[in-house]
Coordinates of C-alpha atoms and ligand atoms in Angstrom, one line a residue:
M29 CA 18.9 62.0 33.6
E30 CA 19.7 63.6 36.5
Y31 CA 18.9 67.4 37.7
D32 CA 22.0 69.6 38.3
R33 CA 19.8 72.4 39.7
I34 CA 16.7 74.2 40.3
L35 CA 16.2 77.5 39.0
I36 CA 14.2 79.7 41.5
R37 CA 11.7 83.1 40.1
Y38 CA 11.3 85.5 42.6
G39 CA 7.9 87.0 41.1
E40 CA 6.9 89.7 43.3
I41 CA 10.3 90.7 45.1
S42 CA 11.3 91.8 41.8
T43 CA 9.3 94.4 41.8
K44 CA 10.6 96.0 45.0
G45 CA 13.0 98.4 44.0
R46 CA 15.7 99.1 46.7
N47 CA 14.5 96.6 48.6
R48 CA 15.3 94.0 46.6
N49 CA 18.7 92.9 47.8
K50 CA 17.0 92.6 51.5
F51 CA 14.3 90.3 49.8
I52 CA 16.6 88.2 48.3
D53 CA 18.9 87.8 51.6
K54 CA 15.4 86.7 53.2
L55 CA 14.5 84.4 50.6
R56 CA 18.4 82.8 50.5
K57 CA 17.9 82.3 54.3
S58 CA 14.1 80.7 54.1
V59 CA 15.8 78.3 51.5
R60 CA 18.7 77.7 53.7
I61 CA 16.5 76.7 56.2
A62 CA 14.2 74.7 54.2
L63 CA 16.9 72.8 52.8
R64 CA 19.3 72.1 56.2
N65 CA 18.9 68.4 55.7
F66 CA 20.7 68.7 52.5
P67 CA 24.3 69.3 53.1
E68 CA 25.9 69.4 49.4
I69 CA 23.3 71.8 47.9
K70 CA 24.7 75.1 47.1
I71 CA 22.7 78.1 46.8
E72 CA 23.5 80.9 44.2
A73 CA 21.6 83.9 44.1
S74 CA 21.5 87.0 41.8
R75 CA 19.2 89.7 41.1
D76 CA 16.7 88.1 39.3
R77 CA 16.8 84.7 40.3
M78 CA 18.3 81.8 42.5
Y79 CA 19.8 78.4 41.8
V80 CA 19.9 75.7 44.4
V81 CA 22.9 73.6 42.9
L82 CA 22.0 69.9 43.7
N83 CA 25.5 68.4 44.1
G84 CA 23.9 65.1 43.8
E85 CA 21.0 65.8 46.6
N86 CA 17.5 64.4 45.9
A87 CA 15.8 66.7 43.4
R88 CA 12.4 65.4 44.2
E89 CA 12.6 66.0 47.9
I90 CA 14.0 69.3 47.7
I91 CA 11.2 70.5 45.4
E92 CA 8.5 69.5 47.6
K93 CA 10.2 71.5 50.1
L94 CA 10.2 74.7 47.9
T95 CA 6.6 74.5 47.1
H96 CA 6.3 75.7 50.8
I97 CA 8.7 78.8 50.5
F98 CA 7.1 82.3 50.8
G99 CA 8.6 84.5 48.0
I100 CA 9.0 82.0 45.1
Q101 CA 6.7 82.5 42.4
S102 CA 7.9 79.5 40.6
F103 CA 10.7 77.3 40.1
S104 CA 12.0 74.5 37.4
P105 CA 14.2 71.6 37.7
A106 CA 17.3 71.8 35.3
I107 CA 19.9 69.6 33.8
K108 CA 23.3 70.7 33.0
A109 CA 24.9 70.0 29.7
A110 CA 28.3 70.5 28.2
K111 CA 28.4 73.3 25.5
E112 CA 28.4 70.6 22.5
I113 CA 25.6 70.8 20.5
E114 CA 25.1 66.7 20.2
L115 CA 25.3 66.4 23.6
V116 CA 22.6 69.1 24.1
K117 CA 20.4 67.0 21.8
Q118 CA 20.6 64.1 23.7
S119 CA 19.9 65.7 27.1
S120 CA 17.0 67.7 25.5
L121 CA 15.5 64.2 24.1
D122 CA 15.7 62.7 27.6
L123 CA 14.1 65.4 29.1
V124 CA 11.0 66.1 26.8
Q125 CA 10.7 62.0 27.0
S126 CA 10.4 62.1 30.7
Q127 CA 7.6 64.8 30.4
Y128 CA 6.1 63.3 27.1
K129 CA 2.5 61.5 27.0
D130 CA 0.9 60.6 23.8
G131 CA -0.5 63.9 22.1
K132 CA 1.3 66.5 24.1
T133 CA 2.7 69.5 22.1
F134 CA 6.3 71.2 22.7
K135 CA 8.4 74.6 21.6
V136 CA 11.9 75.2 22.6
T137 CA 12.9 78.3 24.0
A138 CA 16.5 79.3 23.7
K139 CA 18.4 82.2 25.5
R140 CA 21.8 82.9 25.4
S141 CA 23.6 84.9 27.7
D142 CA 26.7 83.3 26.4
K143 CA 26.6 85.1 22.8
T144 CA 29.9 83.5 21.8
F145 CA 28.4 79.9 21.5
E146 CA 28.5 78.5 17.9
L147 CA 24.8 78.6 17.2
T148 CA 22.1 81.5 17.7
T149 CA 19.1 81.1 19.7
D150 CA 17.0 80.7 16.3
E151 CA 19.6 78.1 15.3
I152 CA 19.1 76.4 18.9
N153 CA 15.5 76.2 18.5
H154 CA 15.5 74.6 14.9
T155 CA 18.3 72.1 15.6
L156 CA 16.6 70.8 19.0
G157 CA 13.2 71.0 17.7
D158 CA 14.1 68.8 14.6
H159 CA 15.8 66.5 17.0
L160 CA 12.7 66.2 18.9
L161 CA 10.2 65.8 16.3
Q162 CA 12.5 63.1 14.4
N163 CA 12.7 61.1 17.6
I164 CA 9.2 61.3 19.5
P165 CA 6.8 59.8 17.3
G166 CA 3.5 61.6 18.0
L167 CA 5.2 65.1 19.3
K168 CA 3.8 68.1 17.6
V169 CA 4.9 71.8 17.8
N170 CA 2.6 74.6 19.3
V171 CA 4.5 77.8 19.5
K172 CA 1.3 79.6 21.4
N173 CA 0.4 77.5 23.9
P174 CA 2.4 74.1 24.2
D175 CA 2.2 71.8 26.8
I176 CA 6.1 71.3 27.1
N177 CA 8.4 74.6 26.9
L178 CA 11.9 73.1 26.4
R179 CA 13.8 75.7 28.2
V180 CA 17.5 76.0 27.0
E181 CA 20.0 78.8 28.8
V182 CA 23.2 79.2 27.1
R183 CA 25.7 80.4 29.9
K184 CA 29.1 80.7 30.3
D185 CA 30.2 77.4 32.1
A186 CA 27.3 75.2 30.5
I187 CA 24.1 74.8 28.9
Y188 CA 20.8 74.4 31.1
L189 CA 17.8 72.6 30.1
S190 CA 14.6 72.8 31.6
C191 CA 10.9 72.0 31.0
E192 CA 8.9 71.9 34.0
T193 CA 7.5 75.0 35.8
I194 CA 6.4 74.3 39.1
P195 CA 4.2 76.9 41.1
G196 CA 5.6 78.1 44.1
A197 CA 3.7 79.5 47.6
G198 CA 3.9 83.0 46.2
G199 CA 3.7 86.0 48.7
L200 CA 7.0 87.4 50.1
P201 CA 10.1 85.9 52.1
A202 CA 9.6 85.2 55.7
G203 CA 10.6 88.1 58.2
S204 CA 10.8 90.7 55.2
G205 CA 8.0 92.8 56.9
G206 CA 8.2 93.1 60.5
K207 CA 6.4 91.4 63.3
A208 CA 2.8 90.9 64.5
M209 CA 0.9 89.2 67.4
L210 CA -1.3 86.4 66.0
M211 CA -4.4 85.7 68.6
L212 CA -4.5 81.8 68.3
S213 CA -7.4 80.1 69.2
G214 CA -8.0 76.2 68.8
G215 CA -10.4 76.7 66.0
I216 CA -9.8 76.7 62.2
D217 CA -9.9 80.1 61.2
S218 CA -6.9 81.8 63.3
P219 CA -3.9 79.3 62.3
V220 CA -5.1 80.4 58.6
A221 CA -4.6 84.0 59.3
G222 CA -1.6 83.1 60.7
Y223 CA -0.4 81.6 57.6
L224 CA -1.6 84.4 55.1
A225 CA 0.0 87.2 57.5
M226 CA 3.4 84.9 57.1
R227 CA 2.9 84.4 53.3
R228 CA 2.9 88.6 53.3
G229 CA 6.4 88.5 55.2
L230 CA 5.2 88.9 58.6
D231 CA 7.0 87.3 61.4
I232 CA 4.4 86.4 64.1
E233 CA 4.2 85.5 68.1
A234 CA 1.2 83.6 68.9
V235 CA -1.2 84.5 71.7
H236 CA -3.6 82.2 73.5
F237 CA -6.0 82.6 76.2
F238 CA -6.3 79.6 78.4
S239 CA -9.0 79.3 81.4
P240 CA -7.8 76.4 83.7
P241 CA -9.8 74.7 85.0
F242 CA -12.4 75.3 82.4
T243 CA -10.2 74.7 79.9
S244 CA -8.3 71.2 79.7
E245 CA -4.4 70.7 79.1
R246 CA -5.5 69.0 75.9
A247 CA -6.7 72.3 74.7
K248 CA -3.6 73.9 75.4
D249 CA -1.9 71.1 73.5
K250 CA -3.7 71.5 70.6
V251 CA -2.6 75.1 70.3
I252 CA 1.0 73.9 70.8
D253 CA 0.3 71.4 68.1
L254 CA -1.0 74.1 65.9
S255 CA 1.8 76.6 66.4
R256 CA 4.3 73.9 65.7
K257 CA 2.6 73.4 62.3
L258 CA 2.8 77.2 61.9
A259 CA 6.7 76.9 62.9
E260 CA 6.9 74.7 60.1
I261 CA 5.5 76.9 57.5
A262 CA 7.8 79.9 59.0
G263 CA 10.7 77.5 58.5
G264 CA 12.0 78.3 62.0
S265 CA 10.6 78.6 65.5
I266 CA 7.5 80.3 66.9
T267 CA 7.1 82.1 70.4
L268 CA 3.8 81.0 72.0
H269 CA 2.2 83.1 74.9
I270 CA 0.1 81.4 77.0
V271 CA -2.0 83.9 78.9
P272 CA -4.0 82.6 82.2
F273 CA -7.5 84.3 81.7
T274 CA -9.5 82.5 84.2
E275 CA -9.6 85.6 86.7
V276 CA -10.2 88.2 84.2
Q277 CA -13.1 86.1 82.7
Q278 CA -14.8 85.8 86.1
A279 CA -14.4 89.2 86.9
I280 CA -16.2 89.8 83.6
R281 CA -18.8 87.4 84.4
E282 CA -19.6 89.2 88.1
Q283 CA -19.0 92.7 86.6
V284 CA -21.0 92.8 83.3
P285 CA -24.6 92.1 81.9
E286 CA -24.8 88.5 80.7
N287 CA -25.2 89.7 77.1
Y288 CA -22.0 92.1 76.9
T289 CA -20.0 89.4 78.6
M290 CA -18.8 88.1 75.2
T291 CA -17.8 91.9 73.9
S292 CA -16.2 92.6 77.2
T293 CA -14.4 89.0 77.0
R294 CA -13.2 90.2 73.6
R295 CA -12.2 93.9 74.4
M296 CA -9.9 92.2 77.6
M297 CA -8.4 89.7 75.4
L298 CA -7.7 92.5 73.0
R299 CA -6.0 94.8 75.6
I300 CA -3.9 91.9 77.1
T301 CA -2.6 91.2 73.8
D302 CA -1.7 94.8 72.9
E303 CA 0.3 94.7 76.4
I304 CA 2.0 91.9 75.4
R305 CA 2.5 93.3 72.0
K306 CA 4.3 96.3 73.6
N307 CA 6.8 94.2 75.1
R308 CA 7.5 91.9 72.2
E309 CA 8.0 95.2 70.0
A310 CA 5.5 94.2 67.6
L311 CA 3.4 96.5 65.3
A312 CA 0.2 94.9 64.7
I313 CA -2.2 92.4 66.0
I314 CA -3.7 89.4 63.6
T315 CA -7.2 87.8 64.3
G316 CA -8.8 84.9 62.4
E317 CA -12.2 87.3 62.4
N318 CA -14.5 86.8 59.3
L319 CA -17.3 89.2 59.0
G320 CA -20.5 87.6 60.1
Q321 CA -19.4 84.2 61.1
V322 CA -21.1 84.7 64.6
A323 CA -22.2 87.2 66.9
S324 CA -18.8 88.6 67.9
Q325 CA -17.8 89.2 64.5
T326 CA -20.7 91.4 63.0
I327 CA -19.1 94.8 62.3
E328 CA -20.8 96.8 65.1
S329 CA -19.1 93.7 67.3
M330 CA -15.9 94.7 65.8
Y331 CA -16.5 98.2 66.2
A332 CA -17.4 97.8 69.9
I333 CA -14.1 95.7 70.8
N334 CA -11.9 97.5 68.4
D335 CA -12.2 100.5 70.6
V336 CA -9.8 99.4 73.5
T337 CA -6.8 100.1 71.0
N338 CA -5.2 102.1 68.1
T339 CA -3.0 98.9 67.0
P340 CA -3.6 98.1 63.7
I341 CA -5.8 94.8 63.7
L342 CA -5.2 92.8 60.7
R343 CA -7.9 90.2 59.5
P344 CA -6.9 88.3 57.0
L345 CA -10.0 86.3 56.4
I346 CA -12.4 89.0 56.8
S347 CA -14.0 88.6 53.4
M348 CA -13.4 85.0 52.8
D349 CA -15.8 82.4 52.5
K350 CA -15.7 79.5 55.0
N351 CA -15.3 76.9 52.4
D352 CA -12.3 78.8 51.3
I353 CA -11.0 79.0 54.9
I354 CA -11.0 75.2 55.1
K355 CA -9.3 74.4 52.2
I356 CA -6.5 76.6 53.2
A357 CA -6.7 75.3 56.8
D358 CA -6.5 71.5 54.7
K359 CA -3.6 72.4 52.6
I360 CA -1.5 73.6 55.4
D361 CA -2.4 70.8 57.5
T362 CA -4.1 72.4 60.4
L363 CA -7.6 71.4 59.8
E364 CA -7.4 68.1 61.6
I365 CA -5.8 69.6 64.6
S366 CA -8.4 72.4 64.7
N367 CA -11.4 69.8 64.5
R368 CA -10.1 68.1 67.8
P369 CA -12.8 68.7 70.3
Y370 CA -11.5 70.4 73.3
E371 CA -13.2 73.3 74.7
D372 CA -12.0 76.9 74.2
C373 CA -12.3 79.4 76.7
C374 CA -14.6 81.7 74.8
T375 CA -17.0 78.6 74.4
I376 CA -17.2 77.9 78.3
F377 CA -19.1 81.1 79.2
V378 CA -20.7 81.7 76.1
P379 CA -24.0 83.7 77.1
A380 CA -27.5 82.3 75.9
S381 CA -28.0 85.3 73.8
P382 CA -25.1 87.6 73.1
K383 CA -25.5 90.7 71.5
T384 CA -24.9 90.5 67.8
K385 CA -24.9 94.7 67.7
P386 CA -23.5 95.6 71.0
K387 CA -23.4 99.5 71.9
R388 CA -19.4 100.8 72.4
E389 CA -20.7 103.3 75.0
K390 CA -22.6 100.7 76.7
V391 CA -19.8 98.2 77.1
R392 CA -17.3 100.9 78.1
Q393 CA -19.9 101.9 80.7
Y394 CA -20.1 98.6 82.4
E395 CA -16.9 98.0 82.4
S396 CA -16.1 101.3 84.2
Y397 CA -17.8 100.3 87.6
F398 CA -14.5 97.9 88.1
D399 CA -11.0 98.4 87.9
F400 CA -9.9 95.8 85.2
E401 CA -6.3 96.9 84.9
P402 CA -4.8 95.3 88.0
L403 CA -6.0 91.7 86.6
I404 CA -5.2 92.3 83.1
Q405 CA -1.5 93.4 84.7
K406 CA -1.5 89.9 86.6
A407 CA -2.4 88.2 83.6
V408 CA 0.3 89.6 81.4
H409 CA 2.8 89.2 84.1
D410 CA 1.9 85.6 84.6
V411 CA 2.2 84.8 81.1
E412 CA 4.0 81.3 80.3
T413 CA 6.1 82.1 77.0
I414 CA 7.1 79.1 75.2
T415 CA 9.6 78.5 71.9
I416 CA 8.1 75.8 69.5
K417 CA 10.4 74.3 66.9
P418 CA 9.0 73.0 63.9
G419 CA 8.7 69.1 64.2
E420 CA 10.0 69.2 67.6
E421 CA 9.9 65.4 68.3
L422 CA 12.2 64.6 65.6
S423 CA 14.9 67.2 67.0
Q424 CA 14.7 65.8 70.6
E425 CA 15.1 62.1 69.3
F426 CA 18.3 63.4 67.5
D427 CA 19.4 65.3 70.6
D428 CA 19.1 62.1 72.6
L429 CA 21.8 60.7 70.2
F430 CA 24.4 62.8 71.7
Ligands
ATP136 P1 -11.5 80.6 65.2 O1 -11.8 79.8 64.2 O2 -10.2 81.2 65.0 O3 -11.2 80.1 66.6 P2 -13.9 81.7 65.3 O4 -14.6 81.6 64.0 O5 -14.1 80.4 66.4 O6 -12.5 81.6 65.2 P3 -14.1 83.6 67.4 O7 -14.3 82.1 68.4 O8 -15.2 84.5 67.4 O9 -14.2 82.9 65.9 O10 -12.8 84.3 67.6 C1 -12.3 85.2 66.7 C2 -11.1 85.4 66.9 O11 -10.5 86.0 68.3 C3 -10.2 84.3 66.6 O12 -9.7 84.0 65.2 C4 -8.8 84.6 67.2 O13 -7.8 85.1 66.6 C5 -9.1 85.1 68.4 N1 -9.6 84.2 69.7 C6 -10.6 83.4 70.1 N2 -10.5 82.9 71.2 C7 -9.0 83.0 71.2 C8 -8.1 82.2 72.3 N3 -8.8 81.4 73.3 N4 -7.2 82.7 72.4 C9 -6.5 83.7 71.4 N5 -7.1 84.3 70.3 C10 -8.6 84.0 70.5
MG137 MG1 -13.1 79.8 68.0

């Protein structure tokens, strides 16, 4: 038994009214990129579903790729049968047998888009149902909640049979929602925040603050590796802006009372990120902030930090529990990288007792005695911008062949 095609269901895209075609085009592009190493496939998209026609390519490998694509609600591998009921009976039996385990129940759901077919949907359901019951001992019918739902679709060219529904990644297709800057530390949270933002269709560019010699090259490599994971998820490249932050941090340490240095550091990071955002024509900033985790993330702290900009700050993790964040980090394969032990620029100058309830007026006042703007402009000017491709090592090896 060989699968002929995979039927893809859009889920939420189908509720997007006039934007629907745009969403479908974006999804088609994501599928095309994710399946770029399967040259024989063909993608057929219509208003309410998409097919990946396999043309002999490996179904299991393709299914694995599809589970990561945003904008897909679920999908089903299907086999193709000629419009001849005896052949359909045989193919149905092969398919259900491949899914059958002792005690499982089933039903048949036929649908005809080609009404000229010799049997009605009821007749197809009964004919195939009887055939399966006769040939698979132990199989039982359950119309309400079957383990196996054999879907039979009668179309113009052939009949398609499927019985597996595999959940997709959900969300909206990559790039369907504009661009935002992700503040990417080496921690567990911010890559997960980036993932969740991408899941809603946002394109992201990452910004990382780096304070040599206090933070090592290893810490930078860690962020590059995290960005590479995000690039794999995005199905394209990710732009990473590395901001030299040492001078700003030193100025903060000299100018601002110790218990306010953290608040001020966050404010400067946000100001710099916002400048880069303007240059890159993005419309929002994403952080991995999560209410109450640490001193910088109390609501008072967010209020004092957020003061430096009107740009929307998206905090996808704001109300999540740490355990749930870790589960996602594990699923998207960033946890192991985040757990590497290198210092982050925020951990090196951590004050002994940071204010958990900083006052906006106070931090404004402390910062007013010194003109941070030139240092901020210098940091923005000296940003190192790199493009990170998914699985870069592989593609370099590949390039070397030529
Ligand atoms: P994370 O696990 O993402 O590091 P965290 O729980 O350690 O988060 P903080 O260190 O307070 O929390 O950071 C809060 C957010 O600020 C991060 O999620 C990230 O978006 C941003 N951030 C912190 N440090 C950096 C950095 N060095 N470069 C870029 N963004 C940063
Ligand atoms: Mg952190």
